[in-house]
Amino acid sequence: MKLGKQTWQFSNVFLQSVGTAVGPKEAEGPFGNEYDVTYENLHCDQENWELAERKLLEDAITSSLIKKELTQEEVDVYVAGDLLNQIVSATYSARSNQIPFLGVFGACSTSMESLAIASSLVEGGFANRAIAAVSSHNATAERQFRYPTEYGGQKPGTATSTVTGAGAALIGRDSSNIKITAATIGKVIDWGIKDPFDMGSAMAPAAADTLAAHFNDLGVQPSEYDLIVTGDLSSVGSPIVRDLLLEKGFDITNNHNDCGLMIYRPDQKEVFAGGSGCACSAVVTYAHLIELLKKGMYNKILITATGCLHSPVMVQQKESMPAIAHSVVFERVGGGE
């Protein structure tokens, strides 16, 4: 049911399984042994970057199905997106798996956008099982949004490193010990930031807006969550979102972290301000945080994926960069495996 203006509350949506696949830099990070599939090269044994990204997405989906011994035919709907024009990684993977498909785009917020939409379909009885999935790739994103990788352009410290990876969540009505209980749908927020190498500053206001809406709609305080994680604000946007929420009367100082800061080690090369990309929040959440929930280290977490909705064309036209954020609540409950 709907609570307040922006929040959906779910009562019958359970996480069945998750699947993750990553590239070499991510495999070298702190969660390297927690991903289902890892590759030692950016090509992921494919002929080009775009095929590599598609392979990661297909690997993540396959992993989620294998864990529940399900086939693609037993999934009712596939909700997915990525960063590329016409969301081609998601679209071409849908061509292969032949699951009824809803393509979505929210830039790096797509992980929680796809999961919120899939959860609403399950809750409403329009699907018994659904897969929500996303992908990104460092080289495909560089080629589309910045410069060809061969160019070797220098980046400022505010830049982020697009995560090479994919994450898939299989959800359904069958009881499990992880329940998806709410989602807050964000609004597009634009504070006039124009630097595509500083997405953290552009996305932080959107994250603060969605989080404040979430707390207000549900009538809760941040302290009710064991962990509040933003998507990829990195070292630039993370302190900004905390300050903005303090101004709104919400203190997340003691239980906030950011997927862009978690996915890489501080001493890894060329991670700049941290990780970004659709896969950033997806692989950290699905590979690492869900396991902590299953083990009882957390009981209730709030994931807010953030996305910068700019394009190269609009940046060249000196437009500012609008941003959005979507939140999903995961809770540990009694029940199935």
Tab-separated table of C-alpha atoms in Angstrom:
chain	number	residue	atom	x	y	z
A	1	MET	CA	0.000	0.000	0.000
A	2	LYS	CA	1.001	3.624	-0.408
A	3	LEU	CA	2.230	5.614	2.592
A	4	GLY	CA	2.584	9.357	2.386
A	5	LYS	CA	3.465	10.750	-1.013
A	6	GLN	CA	6.390	8.621	-2.159
A	7	THR	CA	6.587	5.348	-0.233
A	8	TRP	CA	5.202	1.899	-1.033
A	9	GLN	CA	4.854	-0.647	1.768
A	10	PHE	CA	5.030	-4.377	0.965
A	11	SER	CA	3.782	-7.339	2.999
A	12	ASN	CA	4.375	-10.334	0.711
A	13	VAL	CA	7.691	-9.744	-1.065
A	14	PHE	CA	10.615	-11.977	-0.151
A	15	LEU	CA	14.152	-12.173	-1.485
A	16	GLN	CA	14.637	-15.638	-2.966
A	17	SER	CA	18.253	-15.392	-4.089
A	18	VAL	CA	20.844	-13.030	-5.523
A	19	GLY	CA	23.536	-13.271	-8.177
A	20	THR	CA	26.629	-11.143	-8.763
A	21	ALA	CA	29.436	-10.975	-11.309
A	22	VAL	CA	32.362	-8.531	-11.363
A	23	GLY	CA	35.527	-7.551	-13.179
A	24	PRO	CA	39.142	-7.608	-11.974
A	25	LYS	CA	39.263	-4.342	-10.001
A	26	GLU	CA	36.158	-5.277	-8.049
A	27	ALA	CA	37.500	-8.774	-7.422
A	28	GLU	CA	40.588	-7.177	-5.881
A	29	GLY	CA	38.413	-5.173	-3.481
A	30	PRO	CA	37.378	-6.115	0.063
A	31	PHE	CA	34.451	-8.313	-1.065
A	32	GLY	CA	36.351	-10.214	-3.741
A	33	ASN	CA	35.571	-13.661	-2.340
A	34	GLU	CA	31.854	-12.896	-1.917
A	35	TYR	CA	30.915	-12.471	-5.591
A	36	ASP	CA	29.487	-15.412	-7.502
A	37	VAL	CA	31.500	-14.857	-10.688
A	38	THR	CA	34.751	-12.923	-11.123
A	39	TYR	CA	36.853	-12.183	-14.188
A	40	GLU	CA	40.559	-11.494	-14.424
A	41	ASN	CA	40.219	-9.189	-17.439
A	42	LEU	CA	37.934	-6.307	-18.396
A	43	HIS	CA	36.858	-8.106	-21.558
A	44	CYS	CA	35.376	-10.907	-19.424
A	45	ASP	CA	36.561	-13.290	-22.146
A	46	GLN	CA	34.416	-11.496	-24.763
A	47	GLU	CA	35.341	-9.672	-27.980
A	48	ASN	CA	34.475	-6.140	-26.832
A	49	TRP	CA	33.472	-4.078	-23.793
A	50	GLU	CA	29.747	-4.109	-24.530
A	51	LEU	CA	29.642	-7.875	-24.901
A	52	ALA	CA	31.580	-8.104	-21.646
A	53	GLU	CA	28.943	-6.092	-19.804
A	54	ARG	CA	26.174	-8.236	-21.243
A	55	LYS	CA	28.034	-11.376	-20.126
A	56	LEU	CA	28.273	-10.037	-16.578
A	57	LEU	CA	24.535	-9.403	-16.514
A	58	GLU	CA	23.726	-12.849	-17.847
A	59	ASP	CA	26.102	-14.418	-15.306
A	60	ALA	CA	24.390	-12.628	-12.424
A	61	ILE	CA	20.933	-13.741	-13.579
A	62	THR	CA	22.079	-17.328	-14.074
A	63	SER	CA	23.641	-17.396	-10.605
A	64	SER	CA	20.428	-16.213	-8.969
A	65	LEU	CA	18.406	-18.916	-10.736
A	66	ILE	CA	20.857	-21.742	-10.036
A	67	LYS	CA	20.733	-21.051	-6.300
A	68	LYS	CA	16.981	-21.746	-6.280
A	69	GLU	CA	17.136	-24.488	-8.931
A	70	LEU	CA	14.791	-22.509	-11.151
A	71	THR	CA	14.644	-22.031	-14.900
A	72	GLN	CA	14.002	-18.814	-16.803
A	73	GLU	CA	10.549	-20.125	-17.704
A	74	GLU	CA	9.582	-20.074	-14.025
A	75	VAL	CA	10.160	-16.299	-13.736
A	76	ASP	CA	7.197	-14.072	-14.616
A	77	VAL	CA	8.905	-10.744	-15.274
A	78	TYR	CA	12.408	-9.362	-15.751
A	79	VAL	CA	12.996	-5.721	-14.753
A	80	ALA	CA	16.443	-4.452	-15.722
A	81	GLY	CA	18.527	-1.550	-16.921
A	82	ASP	CA	22.049	-0.255	-17.415
A	83	LEU	CA	23.922	2.908	-18.378
A	84	LEU	CA	24.241	2.430	-22.112
A	85	ASN	CA	22.120	4.059	-24.813
A	86	GLN	CA	18.801	2.219	-25.200
A	87	ILE	CA	19.810	0.095	-22.164
A	88	VAL	CA	21.274	-2.399	-24.620
A	89	SER	CA	22.834	-4.699	-22.015
A	90	ALA	CA	19.446	-5.298	-20.414
A	91	THR	CA	17.590	-5.400	-23.714
A	92	TYR	CA	19.901	-7.893	-25.376
A	93	SER	CA	19.954	-10.091	-22.273
A	94	ALA	CA	16.134	-10.082	-22.424
A	95	ARG	CA	16.404	-11.203	-26.034
A	96	SER	CA	18.312	-14.227	-24.791
A	97	ASN	CA	16.374	-15.189	-21.677
A	98	GLN	CA	12.875	-14.619	-23.142
A	99	ILE	CA	11.377	-13.565	-19.801
A	100	PRO	CA	8.678	-10.868	-20.151
A	101	PHE	CA	10.713	-7.694	-19.913
A	102	LEU	CA	10.414	-4.197	-18.478
A	103	GLY	CA	13.421	-2.022	-19.272
A	104	VAL	CA	14.138	0.835	-16.859
A	105	PHE	CA	16.673	3.641	-16.642
A	106	GLY	CA	17.599	5.641	-13.578
A	107	ALA	CA	21.350	5.887	-14.186
A	108	CYS	CA	23.130	4.521	-11.101
A	109	SER	CA	19.844	4.447	-9.149
A	110	THR	CA	18.544	1.696	-11.433
A	111	SER	CA	19.383	-1.117	-8.984
A	112	MET	CA	16.794	-0.010	-6.447
A	113	GLU	CA	14.410	1.378	-9.086
A	114	SER	CA	14.208	-2.028	-10.771
A	115	LEU	CA	13.814	-3.776	-7.407
A	116	ALA	CA	11.044	-1.395	-6.287
A	117	ILE	CA	9.104	-1.942	-9.520
A	118	ALA	CA	9.581	-5.715	-9.396
A	119	SER	CA	8.482	-5.759	-5.739
A	120	SER	CA	5.317	-3.812	-6.549
A	121	LEU	CA	4.439	-6.354	-9.253
A	122	VAL	CA	4.898	-9.245	-6.844
A	123	GLU	CA	2.987	-7.479	-4.068
A	124	GLY	CA	0.123	-6.668	-6.421
A	125	GLY	CA	-0.181	-10.254	-7.613
A	126	PHE	CA	0.946	-9.485	-11.140
A	127	ALA	CA	3.973	-11.775	-10.773
A	128	ASN	CA	4.820	-14.735	-8.552
A	129	ARG	CA	8.525	-14.418	-9.252
A	130	ALA	CA	10.510	-11.531	-10.682
A	131	ILE	CA	14.133	-10.724	-11.375
A	132	ALA	CA	15.495	-7.204	-10.913
A	133	ALA	CA	18.940	-6.756	-12.405
A	134	VAL	CA	21.477	-4.116	-13.478
A	135	SER	CA	24.933	-3.897	-14.989
A	136	SER	CA	27.704	-1.416	-15.692
A	137	HIS	CA	31.223	-1.599	-17.096
A	138	ASN	CA	34.081	0.810	-16.624
A	139	ALA	CA	35.149	0.789	-20.270
A	140	THR	CA	31.658	1.006	-21.783
A	141	ALA	CA	30.824	3.938	-19.527
A	142	GLU	CA	34.097	5.690	-20.362
A	143	ARG	CA	33.474	5.247	-24.081
A	144	GLN	CA	29.908	6.584	-23.885
A	145	PHE	CA	30.126	9.325	-21.279
A	146	ARG	CA	33.720	10.531	-21.361
A	147	TYR	CA	36.614	9.562	-23.633
A	148	PRO	CA	37.768	6.335	-25.298
A	149	THR	CA	39.937	4.377	-22.879
A	150	GLU	CA	42.855	4.680	-25.312
A	151	TYR	CA	42.797	8.448	-24.851
A	152	GLY	CA	44.125	8.177	-21.297
A	153	GLY	CA	42.566	11.453	-20.128
A	154	GLN	CA	43.434	12.639	-16.645
A	155	LYS	CA	40.695	12.877	-14.009
A	156	PRO	CA	40.293	15.059	-10.930
A	157	GLY	CA	40.006	13.636	-7.438
A	158	THR	CA	36.239	14.197	-7.434
A	159	ALA	CA	35.767	11.671	-10.261
A	160	THR	CA	34.496	8.164	-9.585
A	161	SER	CA	35.421	4.800	-11.072
A	162	THR	CA	32.538	3.036	-12.814
A	163	VAL	CA	32.122	-0.458	-11.394
A	164	THR	CA	32.478	-3.367	-13.791
A	165	GLY	CA	29.846	-5.799	-12.651
A	166	ALA	CA	26.236	-6.889	-12.496
A	167	GLY	CA	23.769	-7.800	-9.784
A	168	ALA	CA	20.470	-9.675	-9.926
A	169	ALA	CA	17.825	-10.183	-7.257
A	170	LEU	CA	15.243	-12.936	-7.584
A	171	ILE	CA	12.157	-12.070	-5.547
A	172	GLY	CA	8.809	-13.749	-5.006
A	173	ARG	CA	5.966	-14.557	-2.638
A	174	ASP	CA	7.588	-17.712	-1.184
A	175	SER	CA	8.697	-17.066	2.398
A	176	SER	CA	12.383	-16.525	3.103
A	177	ASN	CA	14.398	-14.933	5.895
A	178	ILE	CA	14.890	-11.687	3.953
A	179	LYS	CA	11.839	-9.558	3.296
A	180	ILE	CA	11.531	-6.413	1.195
A	181	THR	CA	9.194	-4.236	3.228
A	182	ALA	CA	9.172	-0.787	1.621
A	183	ALA	CA	10.400	1.352	-1.250
A	184	THR	CA	10.525	5.124	-1.565
A	185	ILE	CA	10.429	6.525	-5.092
A	186	GLY	CA	12.568	9.622	-5.551
A	187	LYS	CA	11.990	12.903	-7.335
A	188	VAL	CA	14.369	14.468	-9.844
A	189	ILE	CA	16.478	17.047	-8.005
A	190	ASP	CA	18.800	19.529	-9.726
A	191	TRP	CA	21.018	21.908	-7.769
A	192	GLY	CA	22.800	23.240	-10.832
A	193	ILE	CA	25.946	21.107	-10.761
A	194	LYS	CA	27.492	20.940	-14.249
A	195	ASP	CA	30.769	19.080	-13.748
A	196	PRO	CA	30.422	15.460	-14.963
A	197	PHE	CA	33.523	14.617	-12.954
A	198	ASP	CA	31.725	15.565	-9.731
A	199	MET	CA	28.595	13.435	-9.678
A	200	GLY	CA	28.742	13.031	-5.908
A	201	SER	CA	27.848	16.688	-5.387
A	202	ALA	CA	25.010	16.435	-7.916
A	203	MET	CA	23.483	13.286	-6.434
A	204	ALA	CA	23.740	14.079	-2.723
A	205	PRO	CA	20.730	16.465	-2.696
A	206	ALA	CA	18.592	13.814	-4.403
A	207	ALA	CA	19.651	11.216	-1.844
A	208	ALA	CA	18.820	13.590	1.012
A	209	ASP	CA	15.433	14.392	-0.512
A	210	THR	CA	14.448	10.737	-0.918
A	211	LEU	CA	15.729	9.741	2.524
A	212	ALA	CA	13.830	12.582	4.191
A	213	ALA	CA	10.684	11.571	2.306
A	214	HIS	CA	11.193	7.978	3.420
A	215	PHE	CA	11.555	8.915	7.089
A	216	ASN	CA	8.566	11.262	6.946
A	217	ASP	CA	6.280	8.889	5.026
A	218	LEU	CA	6.948	6.009	7.416
A	219	GLY	CA	7.180	8.163	10.541
A	220	VAL	CA	10.545	6.681	11.480
A	221	GLN	CA	13.928	7.965	12.584
A	222	PRO	CA	17.242	6.907	10.995
A	223	SER	CA	18.181	5.150	14.246
A	224	GLU	CA	15.566	2.475	13.496
A	225	TYR	CA	17.884	1.090	10.801
A	226	ASP	CA	21.011	-0.878	11.563
A	227	LEU	CA	22.561	0.526	8.403
A	228	ILE	CA	21.652	3.217	5.884
A	229	VAL	CA	23.626	2.863	2.660
A	230	THR	CA	23.713	5.280	-0.250
A	231	GLY	CA	24.559	4.152	-3.746
A	232	ASP	CA	27.648	5.878	-5.028
A	233	LEU	CA	28.002	9.313	-3.519
A	234	SER	CA	31.636	8.462	-2.804
A	235	SER	CA	33.902	10.567	-0.591
A	236	VAL	CA	32.555	13.790	-2.118
A	237	GLY	CA	28.802	13.282	-1.786
A	238	SER	CA	28.684	11.249	1.438
A	239	PRO	CA	29.459	14.124	3.820
A	240	ILE	CA	27.102	16.370	1.841
A	241	VAL	CA	24.107	14.044	2.272
A	242	ARG	CA	24.773	13.738	5.988
A	243	ASP	CA	24.878	17.526	6.369
A	244	LEU	CA	21.739	18.031	4.271
A	245	LEU	CA	19.806	15.517	6.354
A	246	LEU	CA	20.949	17.128	9.587
A	247	GLU	CA	19.414	20.350	8.288
A	248	LYS	CA	16.156	18.433	7.802
A	249	GLY	CA	16.299	17.033	11.332
A	250	PHE	CA	17.612	13.549	10.539
A	251	ASP	CA	20.966	12.280	11.815
A	252	ILE	CA	22.519	9.376	9.855
A	253	THR	CA	26.049	10.052	11.077
A	254	ASN	CA	26.421	6.850	13.090
A	255	ASN	CA	24.815	4.330	10.742
A	256	HIS	CA	25.565	5.587	7.223
A	257	ASN	CA	27.936	4.157	4.652
A	258	ASP	CA	28.245	4.401	0.883
A	259	CYS	CA	28.629	1.584	-1.643
A	260	GLY	CA	31.096	3.686	-3.628
A	261	LEU	CA	33.371	3.793	-0.590
A	262	MET	CA	32.855	0.156	0.361
A	263	ILE	CA	33.515	-1.598	-2.935
A	264	TYR	CA	37.215	-0.725	-3.277
A	265	ARG	CA	40.123	-0.644	-0.863
A	266	PRO	CA	41.495	2.855	-0.192
A	267	ASP	CA	44.894	1.828	-1.560
A	268	GLN	CA	43.580	0.522	-4.887
A	269	LYS	CA	44.776	2.408	-7.950
A	270	GLU	CA	42.533	4.745	-9.957
A	271	VAL	CA	39.429	4.525	-7.804
A	272	PHE	CA	39.533	8.307	-7.243
A	273	ALA	CA	36.629	9.353	-4.962
A	274	GLY	CA	35.137	5.851	-5.028
A	275	GLY	CA	32.969	3.588	-7.125
A	276	SER	CA	29.900	4.439	-9.228
A	277	GLY	CA	27.734	2.839	-11.900
A	278	CYS	CA	24.533	0.788	-11.815
A	279	ALA	CA	26.419	-2.225	-10.506
A	280	CYS	CA	28.011	-0.375	-7.589
A	281	SER	CA	25.054	-0.491	-5.207
A	282	ALA	CA	23.839	-3.787	-6.672
A	283	VAL	CA	26.945	-5.889	-6.097
A	284	VAL	CA	27.707	-4.429	-2.660
A	285	THR	CA	24.121	-5.004	-1.541
A	286	TYR	CA	23.579	-8.407	-3.091
A	287	ALA	CA	27.005	-9.925	-2.446
A	288	HIS	CA	27.887	-8.430	0.934
A	289	LEU	CA	25.047	-6.725	2.793
A	290	ILE	CA	22.465	-9.444	2.173
A	291	GLU	CA	24.864	-11.999	3.631
A	292	LEU	CA	25.228	-9.873	6.770
A	293	LEU	CA	21.443	-9.808	7.058
A	294	LYS	CA	21.252	-13.576	6.673
A	295	LYS	CA	23.848	-14.048	9.407
A	296	GLY	CA	21.954	-11.776	11.776
A	297	MET	CA	24.639	-9.087	11.927
A	298	TYR	CA	21.955	-6.666	10.698
A	299	ASN	CA	18.198	-6.916	11.026
A	300	LYS	CA	17.032	-3.933	8.995
A	301	ILE	CA	18.886	-1.977	6.328
A	302	LEU	CA	17.917	0.850	3.989
A	303	ILE	CA	19.572	1.025	0.573
A	304	THR	CA	19.299	4.306	-1.341
A	305	ALA	CA	20.720	4.042	-4.845
A	306	THR	CA	21.594	7.365	-6.448
A	307	GLY	CA	21.707	8.288	-10.125
A	308	CYS	CA	22.993	11.248	-12.128
A	309	LEU	CA	20.646	11.672	-15.102
A	310	HIS	CA	22.915	13.630	-17.425
A	311	SER	CA	24.034	12.687	-20.925
A	312	PRO	CA	27.068	13.706	-22.997
A	313	VAL	CA	24.828	15.752	-25.300
A	314	MET	CA	23.297	17.743	-22.451
A	315	VAL	CA	26.684	18.314	-20.811
A	316	GLN	CA	28.024	19.681	-24.108
A	317	GLN	CA	25.065	22.051	-24.171
A	318	LYS	CA	26.126	23.327	-20.721
A	319	GLU	CA	23.041	21.913	-19.035
A	320	SER	CA	23.185	21.077	-15.338
A	321	MET	CA	22.958	17.474	-14.134
A	322	PRO	CA	19.644	16.381	-12.598
A	323	ALA	CA	19.778	13.490	-10.154
A	324	ILE	CA	17.468	10.981	-8.511
A	325	ALA	CA	17.540	8.418	-5.713
A	326	HIS	CA	15.343	5.438	-4.842
A	327	SER	CA	15.254	3.593	-1.504
A	328	VAL	CA	14.445	-0.020	-0.631
A	329	VAL	CA	14.170	-1.578	2.854
A	330	PHE	CA	15.446	-5.103	3.536
A	331	GLU	CA	14.513	-6.820	6.795
A	332	ARG	CA	15.588	-10.097	8.372
A	333	VAL	CA	12.563	-12.092	9.402
A	334	GLY	CA	11.742	-15.635	10.511
A	335	GLY	CA	10.743	-18.170	7.917
A	336	GLY	CA	12.347	-20.076	5.104
A	337	GLU	CA	15.928	-20.630	4.156
